[in-house]
Short mmCIF file of C-alpha atoms in Angstrom, two decimals:
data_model
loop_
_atom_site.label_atom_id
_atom_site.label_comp_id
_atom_site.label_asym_id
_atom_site.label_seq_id
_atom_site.Cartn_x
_atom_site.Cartn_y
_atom_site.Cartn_z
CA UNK A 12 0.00 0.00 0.00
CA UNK A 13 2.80 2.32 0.61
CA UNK A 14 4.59 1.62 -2.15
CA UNK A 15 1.62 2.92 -4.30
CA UNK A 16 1.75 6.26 -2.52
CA UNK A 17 5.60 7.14 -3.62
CA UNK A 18 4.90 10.08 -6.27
CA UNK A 19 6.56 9.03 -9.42
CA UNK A 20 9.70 11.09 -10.28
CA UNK A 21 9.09 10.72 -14.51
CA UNK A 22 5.68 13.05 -13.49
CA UNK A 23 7.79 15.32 -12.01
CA UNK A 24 9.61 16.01 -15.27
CA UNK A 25 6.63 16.31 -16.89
CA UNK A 26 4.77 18.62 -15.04
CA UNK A 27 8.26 20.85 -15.15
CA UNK A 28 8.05 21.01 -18.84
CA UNK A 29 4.39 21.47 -19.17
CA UNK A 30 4.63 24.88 -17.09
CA UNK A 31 7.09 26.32 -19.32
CA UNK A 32 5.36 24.77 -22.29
CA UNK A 33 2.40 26.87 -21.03
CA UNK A 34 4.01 29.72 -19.99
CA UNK A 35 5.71 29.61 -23.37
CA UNK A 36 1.72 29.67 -25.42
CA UNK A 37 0.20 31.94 -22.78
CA UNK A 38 3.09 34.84 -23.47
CA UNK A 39 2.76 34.00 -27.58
CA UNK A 40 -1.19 34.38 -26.79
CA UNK A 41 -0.23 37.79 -25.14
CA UNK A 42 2.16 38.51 -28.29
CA UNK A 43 -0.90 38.16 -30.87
CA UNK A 44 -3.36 40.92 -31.00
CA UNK A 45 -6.94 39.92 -31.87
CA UNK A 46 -7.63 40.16 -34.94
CA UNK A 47 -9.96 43.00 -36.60
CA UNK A 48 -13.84 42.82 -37.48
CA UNK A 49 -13.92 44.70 -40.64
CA UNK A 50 -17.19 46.62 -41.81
CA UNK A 51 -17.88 45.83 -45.49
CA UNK A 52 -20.19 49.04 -46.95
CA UNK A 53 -22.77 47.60 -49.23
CA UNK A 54 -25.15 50.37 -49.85
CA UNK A 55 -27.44 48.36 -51.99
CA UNK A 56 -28.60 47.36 -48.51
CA UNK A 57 -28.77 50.59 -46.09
CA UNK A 58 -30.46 48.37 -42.94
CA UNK A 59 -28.12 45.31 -43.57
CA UNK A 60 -24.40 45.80 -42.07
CA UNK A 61 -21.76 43.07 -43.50
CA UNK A 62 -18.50 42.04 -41.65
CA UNK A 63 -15.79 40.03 -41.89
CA UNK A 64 -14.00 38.83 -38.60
CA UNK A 65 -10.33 38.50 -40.06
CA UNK A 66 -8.61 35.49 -38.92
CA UNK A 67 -6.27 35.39 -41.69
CA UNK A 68 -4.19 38.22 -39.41
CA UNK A 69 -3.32 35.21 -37.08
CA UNK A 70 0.97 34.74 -37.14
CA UNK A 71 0.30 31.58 -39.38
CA UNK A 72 -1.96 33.30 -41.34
CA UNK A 73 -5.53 31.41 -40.68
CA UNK A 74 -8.89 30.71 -38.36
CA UNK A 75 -6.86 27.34 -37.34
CA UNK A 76 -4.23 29.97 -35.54
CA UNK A 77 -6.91 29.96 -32.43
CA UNK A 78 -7.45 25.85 -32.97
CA UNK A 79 -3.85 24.88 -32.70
CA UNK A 80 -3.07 27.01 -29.37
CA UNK A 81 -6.52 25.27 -27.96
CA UNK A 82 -5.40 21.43 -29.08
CA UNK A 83 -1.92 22.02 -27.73
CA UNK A 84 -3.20 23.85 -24.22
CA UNK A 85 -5.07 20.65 -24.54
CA UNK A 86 -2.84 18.10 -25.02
CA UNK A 87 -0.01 19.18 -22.27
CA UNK A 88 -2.70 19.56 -19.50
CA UNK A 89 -4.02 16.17 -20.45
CA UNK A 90 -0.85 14.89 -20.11
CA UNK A 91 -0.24 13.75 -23.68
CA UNK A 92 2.35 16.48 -25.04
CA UNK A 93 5.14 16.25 -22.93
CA UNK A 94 8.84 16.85 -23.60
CA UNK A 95 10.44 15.35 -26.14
CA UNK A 96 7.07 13.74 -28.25
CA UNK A 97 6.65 13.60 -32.09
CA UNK A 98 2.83 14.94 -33.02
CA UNK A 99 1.01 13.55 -35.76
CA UNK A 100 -1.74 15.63 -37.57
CA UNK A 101 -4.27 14.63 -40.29
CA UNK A 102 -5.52 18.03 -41.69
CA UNK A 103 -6.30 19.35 -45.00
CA UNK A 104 -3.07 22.04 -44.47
CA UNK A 105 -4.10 25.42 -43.04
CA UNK A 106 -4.15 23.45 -39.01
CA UNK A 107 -0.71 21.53 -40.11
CA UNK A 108 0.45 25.11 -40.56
CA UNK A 109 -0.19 26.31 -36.73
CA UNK A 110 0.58 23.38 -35.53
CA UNK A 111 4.09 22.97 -36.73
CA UNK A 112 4.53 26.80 -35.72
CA UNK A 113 3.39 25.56 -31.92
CA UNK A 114 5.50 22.55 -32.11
CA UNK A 115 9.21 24.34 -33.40
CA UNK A 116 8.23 26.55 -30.81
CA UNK A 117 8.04 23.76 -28.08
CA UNK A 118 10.84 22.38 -29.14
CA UNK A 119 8.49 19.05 -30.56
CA UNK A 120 8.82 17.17 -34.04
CA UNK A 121 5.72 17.46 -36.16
CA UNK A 122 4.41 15.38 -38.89
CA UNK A 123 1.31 16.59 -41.08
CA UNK A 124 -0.87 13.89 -42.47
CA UNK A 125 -2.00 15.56 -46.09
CA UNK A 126 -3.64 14.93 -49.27
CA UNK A 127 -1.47 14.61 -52.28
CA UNK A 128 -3.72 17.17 -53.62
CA UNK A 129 -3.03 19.73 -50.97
CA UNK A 130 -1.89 23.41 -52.44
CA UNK A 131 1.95 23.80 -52.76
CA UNK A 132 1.97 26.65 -50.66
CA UNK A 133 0.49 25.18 -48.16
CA UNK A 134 2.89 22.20 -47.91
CA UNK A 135 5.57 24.74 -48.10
CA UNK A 136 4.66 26.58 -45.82
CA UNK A 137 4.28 23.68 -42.86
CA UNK A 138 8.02 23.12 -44.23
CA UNK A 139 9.00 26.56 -43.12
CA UNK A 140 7.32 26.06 -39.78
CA UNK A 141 9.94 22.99 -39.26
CA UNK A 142 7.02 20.36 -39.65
CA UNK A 143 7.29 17.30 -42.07
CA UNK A 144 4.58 16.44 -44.61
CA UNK A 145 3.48 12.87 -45.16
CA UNK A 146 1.11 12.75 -48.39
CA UNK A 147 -1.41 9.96 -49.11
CA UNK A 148 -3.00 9.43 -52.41
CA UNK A 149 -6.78 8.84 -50.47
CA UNK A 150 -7.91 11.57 -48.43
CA UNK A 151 -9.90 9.05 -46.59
CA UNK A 152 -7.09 7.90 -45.30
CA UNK A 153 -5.37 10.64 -43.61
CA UNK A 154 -6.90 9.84 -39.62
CA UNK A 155 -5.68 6.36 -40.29
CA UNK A 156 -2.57 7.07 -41.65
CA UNK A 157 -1.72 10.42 -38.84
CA UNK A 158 -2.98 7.42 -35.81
CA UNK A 159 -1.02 4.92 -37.41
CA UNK A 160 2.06 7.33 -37.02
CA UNK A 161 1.98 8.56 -33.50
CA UNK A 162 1.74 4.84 -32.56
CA UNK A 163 4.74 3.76 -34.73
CA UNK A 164 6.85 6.25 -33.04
CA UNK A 165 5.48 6.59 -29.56
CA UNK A 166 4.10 9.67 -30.17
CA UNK A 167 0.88 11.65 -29.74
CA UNK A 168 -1.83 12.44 -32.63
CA UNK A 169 -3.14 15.63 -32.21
CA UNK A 170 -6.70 15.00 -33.57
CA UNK A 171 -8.56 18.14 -34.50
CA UNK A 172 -11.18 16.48 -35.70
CA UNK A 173 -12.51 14.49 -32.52
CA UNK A 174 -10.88 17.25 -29.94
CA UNK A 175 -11.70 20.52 -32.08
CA UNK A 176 -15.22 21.07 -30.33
CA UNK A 177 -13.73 19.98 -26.40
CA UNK A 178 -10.11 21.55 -26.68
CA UNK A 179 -11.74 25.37 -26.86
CA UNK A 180 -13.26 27.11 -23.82
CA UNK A 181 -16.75 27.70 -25.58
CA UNK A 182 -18.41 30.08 -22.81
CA UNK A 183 -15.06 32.49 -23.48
CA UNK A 184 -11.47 33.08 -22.86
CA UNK A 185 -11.52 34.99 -25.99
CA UNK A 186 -12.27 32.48 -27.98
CA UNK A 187 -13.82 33.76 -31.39
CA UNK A 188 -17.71 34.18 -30.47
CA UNK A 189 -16.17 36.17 -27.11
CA UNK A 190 -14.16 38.42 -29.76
CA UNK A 191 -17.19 38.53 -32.22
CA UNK A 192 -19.78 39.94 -29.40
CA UNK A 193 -17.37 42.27 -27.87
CA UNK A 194 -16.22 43.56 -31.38
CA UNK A 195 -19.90 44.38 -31.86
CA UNK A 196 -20.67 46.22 -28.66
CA UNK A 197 -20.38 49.53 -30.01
CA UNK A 198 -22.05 49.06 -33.73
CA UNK A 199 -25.43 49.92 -34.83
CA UNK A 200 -26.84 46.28 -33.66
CA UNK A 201 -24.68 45.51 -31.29
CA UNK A 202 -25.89 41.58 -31.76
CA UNK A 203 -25.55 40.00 -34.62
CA UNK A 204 -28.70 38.35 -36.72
CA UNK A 205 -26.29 35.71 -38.43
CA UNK A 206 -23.07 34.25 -37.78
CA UNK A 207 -21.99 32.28 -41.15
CA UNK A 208 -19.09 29.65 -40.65
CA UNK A 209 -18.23 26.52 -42.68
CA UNK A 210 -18.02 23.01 -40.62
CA UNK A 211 -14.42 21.88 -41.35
CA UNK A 212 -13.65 20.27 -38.36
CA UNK A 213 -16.55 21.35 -36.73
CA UNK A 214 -15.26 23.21 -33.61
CA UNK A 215 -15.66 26.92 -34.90
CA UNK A 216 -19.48 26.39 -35.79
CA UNK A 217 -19.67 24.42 -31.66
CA UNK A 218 -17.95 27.12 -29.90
CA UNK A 219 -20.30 29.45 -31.73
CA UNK A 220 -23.40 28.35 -31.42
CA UNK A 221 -22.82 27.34 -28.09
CA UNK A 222 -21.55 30.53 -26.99
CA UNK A 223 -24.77 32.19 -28.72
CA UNK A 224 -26.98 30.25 -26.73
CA UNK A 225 -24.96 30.61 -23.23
CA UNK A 226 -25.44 34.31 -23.71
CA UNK A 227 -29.39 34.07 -24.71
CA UNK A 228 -28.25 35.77 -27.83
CA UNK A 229 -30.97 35.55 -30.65
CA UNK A 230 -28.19 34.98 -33.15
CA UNK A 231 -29.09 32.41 -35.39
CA UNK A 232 -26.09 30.71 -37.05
CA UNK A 233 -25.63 29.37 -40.52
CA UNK A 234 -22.99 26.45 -41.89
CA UNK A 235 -22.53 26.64 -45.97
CA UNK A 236 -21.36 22.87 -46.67
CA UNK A 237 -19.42 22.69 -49.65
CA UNK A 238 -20.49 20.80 -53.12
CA UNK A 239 -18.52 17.09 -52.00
CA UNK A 240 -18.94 17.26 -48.29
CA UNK A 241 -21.15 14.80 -45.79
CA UNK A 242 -21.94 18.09 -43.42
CA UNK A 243 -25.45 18.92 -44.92
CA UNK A 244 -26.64 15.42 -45.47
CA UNK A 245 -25.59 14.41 -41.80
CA UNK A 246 -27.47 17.38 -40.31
CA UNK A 247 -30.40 16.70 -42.72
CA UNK A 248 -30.96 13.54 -42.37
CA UNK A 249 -29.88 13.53 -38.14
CA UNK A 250 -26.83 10.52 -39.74
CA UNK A 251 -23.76 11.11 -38.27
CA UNK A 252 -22.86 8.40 -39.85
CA UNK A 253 -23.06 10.05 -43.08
CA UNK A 254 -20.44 10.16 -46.07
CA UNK A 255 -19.19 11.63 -48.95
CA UNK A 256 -17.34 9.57 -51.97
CA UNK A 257 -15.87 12.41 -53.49
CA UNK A 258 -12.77 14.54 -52.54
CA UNK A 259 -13.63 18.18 -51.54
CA UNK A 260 -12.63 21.04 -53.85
CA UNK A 261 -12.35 23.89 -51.27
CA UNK A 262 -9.78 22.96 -48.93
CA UNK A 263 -10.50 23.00 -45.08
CA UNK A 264 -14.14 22.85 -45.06
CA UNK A 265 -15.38 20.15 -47.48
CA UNK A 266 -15.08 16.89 -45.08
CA UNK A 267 -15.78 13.21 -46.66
CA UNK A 268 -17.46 11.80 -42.91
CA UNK A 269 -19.18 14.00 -40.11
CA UNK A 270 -16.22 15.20 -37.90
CA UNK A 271 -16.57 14.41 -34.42
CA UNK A 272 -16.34 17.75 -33.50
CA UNK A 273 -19.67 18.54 -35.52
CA UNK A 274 -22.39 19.57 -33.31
CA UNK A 275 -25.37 19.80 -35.29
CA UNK A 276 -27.85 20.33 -32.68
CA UNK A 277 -26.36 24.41 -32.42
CA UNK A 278 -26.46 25.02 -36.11
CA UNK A 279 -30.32 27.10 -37.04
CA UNK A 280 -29.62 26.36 -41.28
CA UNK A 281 -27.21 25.11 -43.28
CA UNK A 282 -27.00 25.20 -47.17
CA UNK A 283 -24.86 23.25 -49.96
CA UNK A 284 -22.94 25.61 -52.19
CA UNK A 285 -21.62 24.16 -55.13
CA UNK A 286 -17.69 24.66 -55.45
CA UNK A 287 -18.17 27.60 -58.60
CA UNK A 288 -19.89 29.39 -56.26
CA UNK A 289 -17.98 29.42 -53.01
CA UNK A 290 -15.26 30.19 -55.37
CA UNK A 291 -17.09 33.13 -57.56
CA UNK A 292 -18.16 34.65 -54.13
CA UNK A 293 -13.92 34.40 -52.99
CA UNK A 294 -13.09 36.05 -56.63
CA UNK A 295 -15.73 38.95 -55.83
CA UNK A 296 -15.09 39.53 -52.19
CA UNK A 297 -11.18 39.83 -52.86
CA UNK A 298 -11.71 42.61 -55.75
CA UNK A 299 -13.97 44.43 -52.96
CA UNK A 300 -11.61 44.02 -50.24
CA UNK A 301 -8.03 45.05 -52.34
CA UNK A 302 -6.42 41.12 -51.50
CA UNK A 303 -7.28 38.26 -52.20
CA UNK A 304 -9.05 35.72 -49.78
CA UNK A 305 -9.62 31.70 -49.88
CA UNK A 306 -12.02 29.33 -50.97
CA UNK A 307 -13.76 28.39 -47.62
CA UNK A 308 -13.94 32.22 -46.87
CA UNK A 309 -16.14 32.50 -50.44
CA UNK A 310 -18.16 29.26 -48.89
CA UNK A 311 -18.72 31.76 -45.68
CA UNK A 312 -19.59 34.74 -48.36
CA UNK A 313 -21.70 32.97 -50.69
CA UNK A 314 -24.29 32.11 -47.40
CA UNK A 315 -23.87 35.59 -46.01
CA UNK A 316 -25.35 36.83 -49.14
CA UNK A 317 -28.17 33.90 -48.85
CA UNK A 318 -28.66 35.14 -45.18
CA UNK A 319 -29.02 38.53 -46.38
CA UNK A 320 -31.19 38.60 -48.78
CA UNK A 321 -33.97 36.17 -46.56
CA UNK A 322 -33.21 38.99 -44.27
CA UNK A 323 -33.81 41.88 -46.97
CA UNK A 324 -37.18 39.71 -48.09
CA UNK A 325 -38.23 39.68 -44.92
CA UNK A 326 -37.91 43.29 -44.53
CA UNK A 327 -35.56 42.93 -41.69
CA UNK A 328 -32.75 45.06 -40.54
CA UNK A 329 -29.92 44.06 -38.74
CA UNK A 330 -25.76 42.66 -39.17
CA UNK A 331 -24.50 39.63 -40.69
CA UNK A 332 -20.75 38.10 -39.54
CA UNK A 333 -18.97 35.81 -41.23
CA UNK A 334 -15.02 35.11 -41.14
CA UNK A 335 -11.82 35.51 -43.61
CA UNK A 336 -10.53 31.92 -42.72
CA UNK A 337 -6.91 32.25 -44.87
CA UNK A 338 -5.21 34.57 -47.36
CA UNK A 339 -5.99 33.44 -50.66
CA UNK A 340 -1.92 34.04 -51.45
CA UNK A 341 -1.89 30.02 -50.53
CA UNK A 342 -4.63 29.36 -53.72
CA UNK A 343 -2.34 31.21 -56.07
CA UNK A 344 -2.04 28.32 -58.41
CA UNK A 345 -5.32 26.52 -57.77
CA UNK A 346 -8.16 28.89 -57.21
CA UNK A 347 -6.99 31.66 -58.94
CA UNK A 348 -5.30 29.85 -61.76
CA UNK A 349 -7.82 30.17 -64.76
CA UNK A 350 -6.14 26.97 -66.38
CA UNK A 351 -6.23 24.86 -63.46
CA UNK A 352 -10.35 25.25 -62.85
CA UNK A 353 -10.52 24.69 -66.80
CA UNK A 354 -8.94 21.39 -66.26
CA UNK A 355 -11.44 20.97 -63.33
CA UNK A 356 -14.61 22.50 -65.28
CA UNK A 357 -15.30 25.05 -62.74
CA UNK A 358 -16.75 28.04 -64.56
CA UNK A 359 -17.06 30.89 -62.12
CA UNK A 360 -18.34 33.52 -64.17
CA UNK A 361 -22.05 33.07 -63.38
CA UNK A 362 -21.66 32.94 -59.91
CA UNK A 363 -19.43 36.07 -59.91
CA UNK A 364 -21.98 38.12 -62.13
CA UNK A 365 -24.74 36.82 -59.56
CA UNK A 366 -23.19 37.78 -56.54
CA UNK A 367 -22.15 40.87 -57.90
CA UNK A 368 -25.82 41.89 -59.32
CA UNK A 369 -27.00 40.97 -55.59
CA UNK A 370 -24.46 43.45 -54.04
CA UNK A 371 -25.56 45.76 -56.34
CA UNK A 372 -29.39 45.23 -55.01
CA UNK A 373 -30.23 42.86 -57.24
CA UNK A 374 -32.06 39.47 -56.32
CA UNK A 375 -30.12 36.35 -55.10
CA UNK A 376 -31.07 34.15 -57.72
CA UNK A 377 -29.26 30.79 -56.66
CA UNK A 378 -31.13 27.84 -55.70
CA UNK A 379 -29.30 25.46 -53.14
CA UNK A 380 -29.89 23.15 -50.77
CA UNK A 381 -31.69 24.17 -47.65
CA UNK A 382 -32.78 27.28 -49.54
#
């Protein structure tokens, strides 16, 4: 019996490391200012105000900046990352790119789990970070593949897919629906009528929706699935179980299975937007804003403009939020490559002319699902 009570020395170690590990993301946390909520004038619509909560401002450019800092936080206090462990990631590249930041700056090897059809830039870019890419033909595969790695080399797979929705501190902490509402305090309507954020992982859409309904907020809050994602089925149909065949065209939203981290019972609508249009609605919104902006963040501003004009139907007044997820500097050569979405037969010229005859007052004339 007494032998069971002699603390164990290896914990000792550990719990050294994880307070400096800590103390190391807490003063990078302090480092980071939050990043902006920019008002986009449309004055087609003088009782509608449109903004953008810019993420891509993060130090590795994207939403997954906030993700990363929650799984790690995560994963030390659980007592999983601990010095000296090689994380494993399966991720779709714009996560792989905080997380390697997080690990060279814990001093931790990092291996990202990828696509082969993942963007150059990206993969670069998790290279400069000091993490290693591991591509696999199936995109299926990639949980397998990241699991399968961590336990080949003793190490510890991160998992944003299961951990997303637990790893953040929904009811605040500055998390991102904290930094929304207290962005918004001093605007004309001070609470938003309509968040609009893609699933992905899921976590983003949980920690907002939950967050809306801790505060009593009547928010309502809308997830645009992509064209080849199981999202919208698996909320329609109450499957979680739900899949999709077909690899995603917009990178880190599009998901072939319901992520873990998915928590449908918090989302009000969701549509399905077909790829040319998440993508016409990222050309548009980058010639308004000056820069250009990603696929998923044309997902989020193709359903803004479906949430505002039920709104401007309805003869409602009110704001609409929706987020920049990455710089669209990473999509150089894919989504804003004519000749690569000719090889793909995306056309985006109708959806462009449509969303730009809406902004312009004109009706939203799309037809999706959930419309």
């Amino acid at each position: 019996m007494m032998d069971s009570m002699v603390p164990c020395r290896h914990s000792g170690v550990d719990r050294s490391w994880a307070r400096k590990a800590i103390g190391l993301l807490e003063a990078e946390g302090r480092r980071s200012a939050d990043t902006h909520l920019i008002a986009v004038p449309v004055p087609a619509f003088p009782d509608l105000d449109i903004y953008l909560k810019d993420e891509s401002a993060h130090p590795t450019g994207s939403l997954k900046h906030r993700l990363a800092r929650s799984l790690f936080l995560y994963g030390i206090c659980n007592g999983k990352i601990t010095q000296g462990v090689t994380l494993t990631e399966a991720s779709s590249g714009s996560t792989a790119v905080s997380e390697a930041y997080y690990a060279r700056l814990l001093g931790l090897e990092f291996i990202a789990v990828l696509p082969a059809s993942t963007s150059h830039s990206k993969i670069e870019a998790i290279e400069q970070q000091g993490g290693r890419c591991h591509l696999v033909a199936d995109g299926c595969t990639i949980y397998a593949e990241a699991e399968r790695l961590a336990a080949e080399c003793g190490g510890h797979y991160l998992d944003q897919f299961t951990y997303a929705e637990r790893a953040t501190d929904w009811r605040g902490n500055n998390n991102i629906a904290e930094s929304i509402f207290r962005q918004m305090e001093n605007e004309r309507f001070t609470i938003p009528s309509w968040i609009v954020v893609g699933a992905g992982t899921g976590g983003t859409s949980a920690t907002i929706g939950r967050y809306i309904r801790y505060r009593s907020c009547m928010t309502q809050l809308l997830v645009p699935d992509v064209e080849h994602s199981a999202f919208y089925d698996g909320w329609t149909h109450g499957d979680a179980t739900a899949r999709c065949a077909t690899p995603s065209g917009i990178e880190g939203v599009g998901r072939p299975r319901v992520e873990q981290s998915f928590v449908p019972n918090v989302v009000d609508e969701m549509i399905k937007v077909p790829d040319a249009a998440s993508l016409g609605a990222m050309r548009v919104l980058s010639r308004r804003l000056g820069r250009r902006v990603g696929g998923s963040t044309g997902t989020n501003f193709f359903g803004l403009c479906w949430a505002a004009d039920g709104m401007r139907n309805r003869g409602e007044c009110g704001a609409l939020v929706t987020l920049i997820c990455d710089s669209g500097e990473r999509y150089a050569d894919s989504y804003y490559d004519d000749a690569w979405l000719a090889a793909r037969h995306i056309d985006t010229k109708p959806y462009e002319a449509m969303v730009e005859d809406f902004l312009a007052g004109g009706p939203f004339r799309a037809r999706l699902g959930g419309a």
